Amino acid sequence: MFLDRRAFLQSYDPAQDDEEFGILTRILQAVIPVCAGINLEYYFSTVDPAGWGAGNKLSHNIASLVGVMDGAASDLRPGLTRQMIEIHEPMRLLFVIETTAEAIRTIMDRNARMAALVRGKWIQLALFNPETAAVTIYRDGQFERFVPSGTDLPCVGSSREWYLGCREAVGFARIEPAQPSRGGTPE
């Protein structure tokens, strides 16, 4: 499956975790704040490049090893440059976690920073229940069953074939390489 630079995968086996969800807690304490911070920096630099971005790299001067300025007499630029954000879509980060609603509520109740990101709608949270295979989405303090609007994905022979010639983000696609012909080379 081609996810167009949109996935960060972390291994976790809920069957190996303890009753307090210690393994999952440690993973999420590291991953959620870091990924959310990076995503929000891209998000704000994309939706408001003048206010939260850093402009063009060509005119940057390093200021006291703290940040960059445009030219010699501007304010510090807090975000990312246009060259970094031009291929990113401004969207909220989605975490899909293999666990139960009870487990994630317990973890959020013990982790104020994580809870603030989820409950404050800075990130989106979906759960894949390891026992039922049901997917739920966190909305307004509740987990609601996710019902997909469609399941058809375009099918392509390679990821290169799917994104070649595109500067903007492309949609998801299923990759099915061409089968070799009897002569031993792909058709």
PDB file of C-alpha atoms in Angstrom:
ATOM      1  CA  MET A   1       0.000   0.000   0.000  1.00  0.00           C
ATOM      2  CA  PHE A   2       1.327   3.454  -0.911  1.00  0.00           C
ATOM      3  CA  LEU A   3       0.733   5.948   1.919  1.00  0.00           C
ATOM      4  CA  ASP A   4       2.553   8.960   0.354  1.00  0.00           C
ATOM      5  CA  ARG A   5       4.887   9.737   3.292  1.00  0.00           C
ATOM      6  CA  ARG A   6       1.889   9.756   5.609  1.00  0.00           C
ATOM      7  CA  ALA A   7       2.660   6.853   7.936  1.00  0.00           C
ATOM      8  CA  PHE A   8       4.874   6.359  10.966  1.00  0.00           C
ATOM      9  CA  LEU A   9       4.603   2.780  12.187  1.00  0.00           C
ATOM     10  CA  GLN A  10       5.397   1.529  15.689  1.00  0.00           C
ATOM     11  CA  SER A  11       5.173  -2.136  16.669  1.00  0.00           C
ATOM     12  CA  TYR A  12       2.971  -3.031  19.611  1.00  0.00           C
ATOM     13  CA  ASP A  13       1.409  -6.348  20.614  1.00  0.00           C
ATOM     14  CA  PRO A  14      -1.459  -5.848  23.078  1.00  0.00           C
ATOM     15  CA  ALA A  15      -1.218  -9.498  24.122  1.00  0.00           C
ATOM     16  CA  GLN A  16       2.262  -8.794  25.572  1.00  0.00           C
ATOM     17  CA  ASP A  17       1.201  -5.776  27.653  1.00  0.00           C
ATOM     18  CA  ASP A  18       0.395  -5.784  31.380  1.00  0.00           C
ATOM     19  CA  GLU A  19      -2.916  -4.890  33.106  1.00  0.00           C
ATOM     20  CA  GLU A  20      -1.753  -1.284  33.540  1.00  0.00           C
ATOM     21  CA  PHE A  21      -0.931  -0.916  29.803  1.00  0.00           C
ATOM     22  CA  GLY A  22       2.678  -0.089  30.700  1.00  0.00           C
ATOM     23  CA  ILE A  23       4.189  -0.882  27.297  1.00  0.00           C
ATOM     24  CA  LEU A  24       1.563   1.065  25.367  1.00  0.00           C
ATOM     25  CA  THR A  25       1.822   3.969  27.810  1.00  0.00           C
ATOM     26  CA  ARG A  26       5.596   4.260  27.292  1.00  0.00           C
ATOM     27  CA  ILE A  27       5.218   4.088  23.511  1.00  0.00           C
ATOM     28  CA  LEU A  28       2.483   6.732  23.427  1.00  0.00           C
ATOM     29  CA  GLN A  29       4.286   9.046  25.882  1.00  0.00           C
ATOM     30  CA  ALA A  30       7.160   9.207  23.391  1.00  0.00           C
ATOM     31  CA  VAL A  31       5.328   9.082  20.083  1.00  0.00           C
ATOM     32  CA  ILE A  32       2.246  11.283  20.563  1.00  0.00           C
ATOM     33  CA  PRO A  33       3.919  14.522  21.790  1.00  0.00           C
ATOM     34  CA  VAL A  34       6.813  14.275  19.315  1.00  0.00           C
ATOM     35  CA  CYS A  35       4.701  13.432  16.261  1.00  0.00           C
ATOM     36  CA  ALA A  36       2.029  15.962  17.245  1.00  0.00           C
ATOM     37  CA  GLY A  37       4.639  18.697  17.661  1.00  0.00           C
ATOM     38  CA  ILE A  38       6.201  18.003  14.269  1.00  0.00           C
ATOM     39  CA  ASN A  39       2.785  17.750  12.606  1.00  0.00           C
ATOM     40  CA  LEU A  40       1.533  20.983  14.164  1.00  0.00           C
ATOM     41  CA  GLU A  41       4.686  22.814  13.072  1.00  0.00           C
ATOM     42  CA  TYR A  42       4.019  21.683   9.487  1.00  0.00           C
ATOM     43  CA  TYR A  43       0.316  22.455   9.860  1.00  0.00           C
ATOM     44  CA  PHE A  44       0.721  26.036  11.113  1.00  0.00           C
ATOM     45  CA  SER A  45       3.607  26.783   8.747  1.00  0.00           C
ATOM     46  CA  THR A  46       1.394  25.648   5.852  1.00  0.00           C
ATOM     47  CA  VAL A  47      -1.897  27.342   6.765  1.00  0.00           C
ATOM     48  CA  ASP A  48      -0.237  30.639   7.781  1.00  0.00           C
ATOM     49  CA  PRO A  49       3.246  30.781   6.249  1.00  0.00           C
ATOM     50  CA  ALA A  50       3.594  34.540   6.818  1.00  0.00           C
ATOM     51  CA  GLY A  51       2.784  34.363  10.543  1.00  0.00           C
ATOM     52  CA  TRP A  52       3.975  30.909  11.560  1.00  0.00           C
ATOM     53  CA  GLY A  53       6.289  29.878   8.719  1.00  0.00           C
ATOM     54  CA  ALA A  54       9.868  30.873   8.016  1.00  0.00           C
ATOM     55  CA  GLY A  55       9.606  32.241   4.493  1.00  0.00           C
ATOM     56  CA  ASN A  56      12.203  31.390   1.874  1.00  0.00           C
ATOM     57  CA  LYS A  57      15.515  29.750   2.835  1.00  0.00           C
ATOM     58  CA  LEU A  58      17.467  31.908   0.407  1.00  0.00           C
ATOM     59  CA  SER A  59      17.148  35.080   2.456  1.00  0.00           C
ATOM     60  CA  HIS A  60      17.728  33.527   5.903  1.00  0.00           C
ATOM     61  CA  ASN A  61      20.338  34.676   8.370  1.00  0.00           C
ATOM     62  CA  ILE A  62      21.021  32.713  11.543  1.00  0.00           C
ATOM     63  CA  ALA A  63      20.270  34.848  14.609  1.00  0.00           C
ATOM     64  CA  SER A  64      22.263  34.011  17.769  1.00  0.00           C
ATOM     65  CA  LEU A  65      21.974  30.287  17.045  1.00  0.00           C
ATOM     66  CA  VAL A  66      18.345  30.610  18.201  1.00  0.00           C
ATOM     67  CA  GLY A  67      16.462  30.947  14.941  1.00  0.00           C
ATOM     68  CA  VAL A  68      16.445  32.536  11.547  1.00  0.00           C
ATOM     69  CA  MET A  69      15.565  35.981  10.247  1.00  0.00           C
ATOM     70  CA  ASP A  70      14.707  37.208   6.765  1.00  0.00           C
ATOM     71  CA  GLY A  71      17.619  39.408   5.797  1.00  0.00           C
ATOM     72  CA  ALA A  72      19.377  41.405   8.497  1.00  0.00           C
ATOM     73  CA  ALA A  73      16.520  43.211  10.246  1.00  0.00           C
ATOM     74  CA  SER A  74      13.396  41.091  10.610  1.00  0.00           C
ATOM     75  CA  ASP A  75      11.671  39.322  13.445  1.00  0.00           C
ATOM     76  CA  LEU A  76      12.664  35.752  14.217  1.00  0.00           C
ATOM     77  CA  ARG A  77      10.818  33.313  11.969  1.00  0.00           C
ATOM     78  CA  PRO A  78       9.242  30.590  14.150  1.00  0.00           C
ATOM     79  CA  GLY A  79       8.236  27.879  11.699  1.00  0.00           C
ATOM     80  CA  LEU A  80       9.323  25.932   8.677  1.00  0.00           C
ATOM     81  CA  THR A  81      10.426  27.280   5.321  1.00  0.00           C
ATOM     82  CA  ARG A  82       8.321  27.130   2.170  1.00  0.00           C
ATOM     83  CA  GLN A  83      10.725  24.568   0.730  1.00  0.00           C
ATOM     84  CA  MET A  84       9.865  22.165   3.568  1.00  0.00           C
ATOM     85  CA  ILE A  85       6.101  22.570   3.589  1.00  0.00           C
ATOM     86  CA  GLU A  86       5.278  22.608  -0.112  1.00  0.00           C
ATOM     87  CA  ILE A  87       4.693  18.841  -0.286  1.00  0.00           C
ATOM     88  CA  HIS A  88       2.721  18.546   2.958  1.00  0.00           C
ATOM     89  CA  GLU A  89      -1.019  18.790   3.303  1.00  0.00           C
ATOM     90  CA  PRO A  90      -2.288  20.871   6.238  1.00  0.00           C
ATOM     91  CA  MET A  91      -4.184  18.230   8.183  1.00  0.00           C
ATOM     92  CA  ARG A  92      -4.615  17.026  11.734  1.00  0.00           C
ATOM     93  CA  LEU A  93      -2.486  14.055  12.665  1.00  0.00           C
ATOM     94  CA  LEU A  94      -4.340  10.747  12.988  1.00  0.00           C
ATOM     95  CA  PHE A  95      -3.137   8.069  15.383  1.00  0.00           C
ATOM     96  CA  VAL A  96      -4.518   4.567  14.835  1.00  0.00           C
ATOM     97  CA  ILE A  97      -3.771   2.466  17.902  1.00  0.00           C
ATOM     98  CA  GLU A  98      -4.459  -1.230  18.422  1.00  0.00           C
ATOM     99  CA  THR A  99      -6.102  -1.203  21.835  1.00  0.00           C
ATOM    100  CA  THR A 100      -9.454  -0.834  23.567  1.00  0.00           C
ATOM    101  CA  ALA A 101     -11.287   2.351  24.513  1.00  0.00           C
ATOM    102  CA  GLU A 102     -10.927   1.450  28.193  1.00  0.00           C
ATOM    103  CA  ALA A 103      -7.151   1.140  27.847  1.00  0.00           C
ATOM    104  CA  ILE A 104      -6.707   4.485  26.085  1.00  0.00           C
ATOM    105  CA  ARG A 105      -8.991   6.250  28.579  1.00  0.00           C
ATOM    106  CA  THR A 106      -6.892   4.855  31.434  1.00  0.00           C
ATOM    107  CA  ILE A 107      -3.689   6.015  29.735  1.00  0.00           C
ATOM    108  CA  MET A 108      -5.084   9.490  28.990  1.00  0.00           C
ATOM    109  CA  ASP A 109      -6.327   9.887  32.568  1.00  0.00           C
ATOM    110  CA  ARG A 110      -2.735   9.328  33.761  1.00  0.00           C
ATOM    111  CA  ASN A 111      -1.062  11.516  31.111  1.00  0.00           C
ATOM    112  CA  ALA A 112      -2.210  15.126  31.050  1.00  0.00           C
ATOM    113  CA  ARG A 113      -0.109  16.141  28.000  1.00  0.00           C
ATOM    114  CA  MET A 114      -1.427  13.288  25.901  1.00  0.00           C
ATOM    115  CA  ALA A 115      -4.985  13.899  27.065  1.00  0.00           C
ATOM    116  CA  ALA A 116      -4.725  17.604  26.210  1.00  0.00           C
ATOM    117  CA  LEU A 117      -3.672  16.797  22.637  1.00  0.00           C
ATOM    118  CA  VAL A 118      -6.527  14.306  22.161  1.00  0.00           C
ATOM    119  CA  ARG A 119      -9.291  16.071  24.075  1.00  0.00           C
ATOM    120  CA  GLY A 120      -8.265  19.466  22.704  1.00  0.00           C
ATOM    121  CA  LYS A 121      -8.643  18.106  19.140  1.00  0.00           C
ATOM    122  CA  TRP A 122      -5.023  18.878  18.263  1.00  0.00           C
ATOM    123  CA  ILE A 123      -4.743  15.308  17.010  1.00  0.00           C
ATOM    124  CA  GLN A 124      -7.251  12.691  15.913  1.00  0.00           C
ATOM    125  CA  LEU A 125      -7.415   9.288  17.562  1.00  0.00           C
ATOM    126  CA  ALA A 126      -8.776   6.036  16.170  1.00  0.00           C
ATOM    127  CA  LEU A 127      -8.661   2.653  17.853  1.00  0.00           C
ATOM    128  CA  PHE A 128      -8.481  -0.794  16.311  1.00  0.00           C
ATOM    129  CA  ASN A 129      -9.910  -3.207  18.869  1.00  0.00           C
ATOM    130  CA  PRO A 130      -7.624  -6.292  18.963  1.00  0.00           C
ATOM    131  CA  GLU A 131     -10.498  -8.519  20.142  1.00  0.00           C
ATOM    132  CA  THR A 132     -13.298  -7.445  17.784  1.00  0.00           C
ATOM    133  CA  ALA A 133     -11.395  -5.781  14.870  1.00  0.00           C
ATOM    134  CA  ALA A 134     -13.812  -2.837  15.186  1.00  0.00           C
ATOM    135  CA  VAL A 135     -12.461   0.645  14.461  1.00  0.00           C
ATOM    136  CA  THR A 136     -13.645   3.545  16.603  1.00  0.00           C
ATOM    137  CA  ILE A 137     -12.943   7.284  16.351  1.00  0.00           C
ATOM    138  CA  TYR A 138     -12.602   9.616  19.358  1.00  0.00           C
ATOM    139  CA  ARG A 139     -15.101  12.492  19.020  1.00  0.00           C
ATOM    140  CA  ASP A 140     -16.261  14.837  21.745  1.00  0.00           C
ATOM    141  CA  GLY A 141     -15.152  12.593  24.595  1.00  0.00           C
ATOM    142  CA  GLN A 142     -16.625   9.388  23.158  1.00  0.00           C
ATOM    143  CA  PHE A 143     -15.447   6.588  20.907  1.00  0.00           C
ATOM    144  CA  GLU A 144     -17.803   6.167  17.952  1.00  0.00           C
ATOM    145  CA  ARG A 145     -17.767   3.239  15.552  1.00  0.00           C
ATOM    146  CA  PHE A 146     -16.102   4.156  12.263  1.00  0.00           C
ATOM    147  CA  VAL A 147     -18.135   3.392   9.149  1.00  0.00           C
ATOM    148  CA  PRO A 148     -16.088   3.796   5.948  1.00  0.00           C
ATOM    149  CA  SER A 149     -17.699   5.691   3.084  1.00  0.00           C
ATOM    150  CA  GLY A 150     -15.952   3.519   0.504  1.00  0.00           C
ATOM    151  CA  THR A 151     -13.411   0.747   0.226  1.00  0.00           C
ATOM    152  CA  ASP A 152     -12.185   0.991  -3.357  1.00  0.00           C
ATOM    153  CA  LEU A 153      -8.586   2.101  -3.822  1.00  0.00           C
ATOM    154  CA  PRO A 154      -6.940   2.737  -7.165  1.00  0.00           C
ATOM    155  CA  CYS A 155      -4.559  -0.074  -8.129  1.00  0.00           C
ATOM    156  CA  VAL A 156      -1.110   0.774  -9.531  1.00  0.00           C
ATOM    157  CA  GLY A 157       1.995  -1.187 -10.460  1.00  0.00           C
ATOM    158  CA  SER A 158       4.409   0.842  -8.287  1.00  0.00           C
ATOM    159  CA  SER A 159       4.507   3.806  -5.952  1.00  0.00           C
ATOM    160  CA  ARG A 160       6.640   5.681  -8.500  1.00  0.00           C
ATOM    161  CA  GLU A 161       3.937   5.186 -11.109  1.00  0.00           C
ATOM    162  CA  TRP A 162       1.377   6.690  -8.715  1.00  0.00           C
ATOM    163  CA  TYR A 163       3.221   9.858  -7.680  1.00  0.00           C
ATOM    164  CA  LEU A 164       5.408  10.551 -10.770  1.00  0.00           C
ATOM    165  CA  GLY A 165       4.808  14.069 -12.021  1.00  0.00           C
ATOM    166  CA  CYS A 166       2.816  15.191  -8.951  1.00  0.00           C
ATOM    167  CA  ARG A 167       4.042  17.931  -6.643  1.00  0.00           C
ATOM    168  CA  GLU A 168       1.064  17.836  -4.303  1.00  0.00           C
ATOM    169  CA  ALA A 169       0.145  14.937  -2.040  1.00  0.00           C
ATOM    170  CA  VAL A 170      -1.602  12.103  -3.839  1.00  0.00           C
ATOM    171  CA  GLY A 171      -4.274   9.767  -2.531  1.00  0.00           C
ATOM    172  CA  PHE A 172      -3.785   6.284  -1.216  1.00  0.00           C
ATOM    173  CA  ALA A 173      -3.380   3.443  -3.698  1.00  0.00           C
ATOM    174  CA  ARG A 174      -3.008  -0.321  -3.602  1.00  0.00           C
ATOM    175  CA  ILE A 175       0.242  -1.474  -5.214  1.00  0.00           C
ATOM    176  CA  GLU A 176       0.113  -4.667  -7.220  1.00  0.00           C
ATOM    177  CA  PRO A 177       3.233  -5.130  -9.326  1.00  0.00           C
ATOM    178  CA  ALA A 178       2.726  -6.664 -12.752  1.00  0.00           C
ATOM    179  CA  GLN A 179       3.252 -10.422 -12.778  1.00  0.00           C
ATOM    180  CA  PRO A 180       6.226 -11.689 -14.791  1.00  0.00           C
ATOM    181  CA  SER A 181       5.333 -13.128 -18.174  1.00  0.00           C
ATOM    182  CA  ARG A 182       6.478 -16.572 -19.232  1.00  0.00           C
ATOM    183  CA  GLY A 183       9.657 -15.003 -20.583  1.00  0.00           C
ATOM    184  CA  GLY A 184      10.669 -13.919 -17.054  1.00  0.00           C
ATOM    185  CA  THR A 185      10.194 -10.163 -17.442  1.00  0.00           C
ATOM    186  CA  PRO A 186       7.244  -8.070 -16.282  1.00  0.00           C
ATOM    187  CA  GLU A 187       4.544  -7.408 -18.874  1.00  0.00           C
TER     188      GLU A 187
END
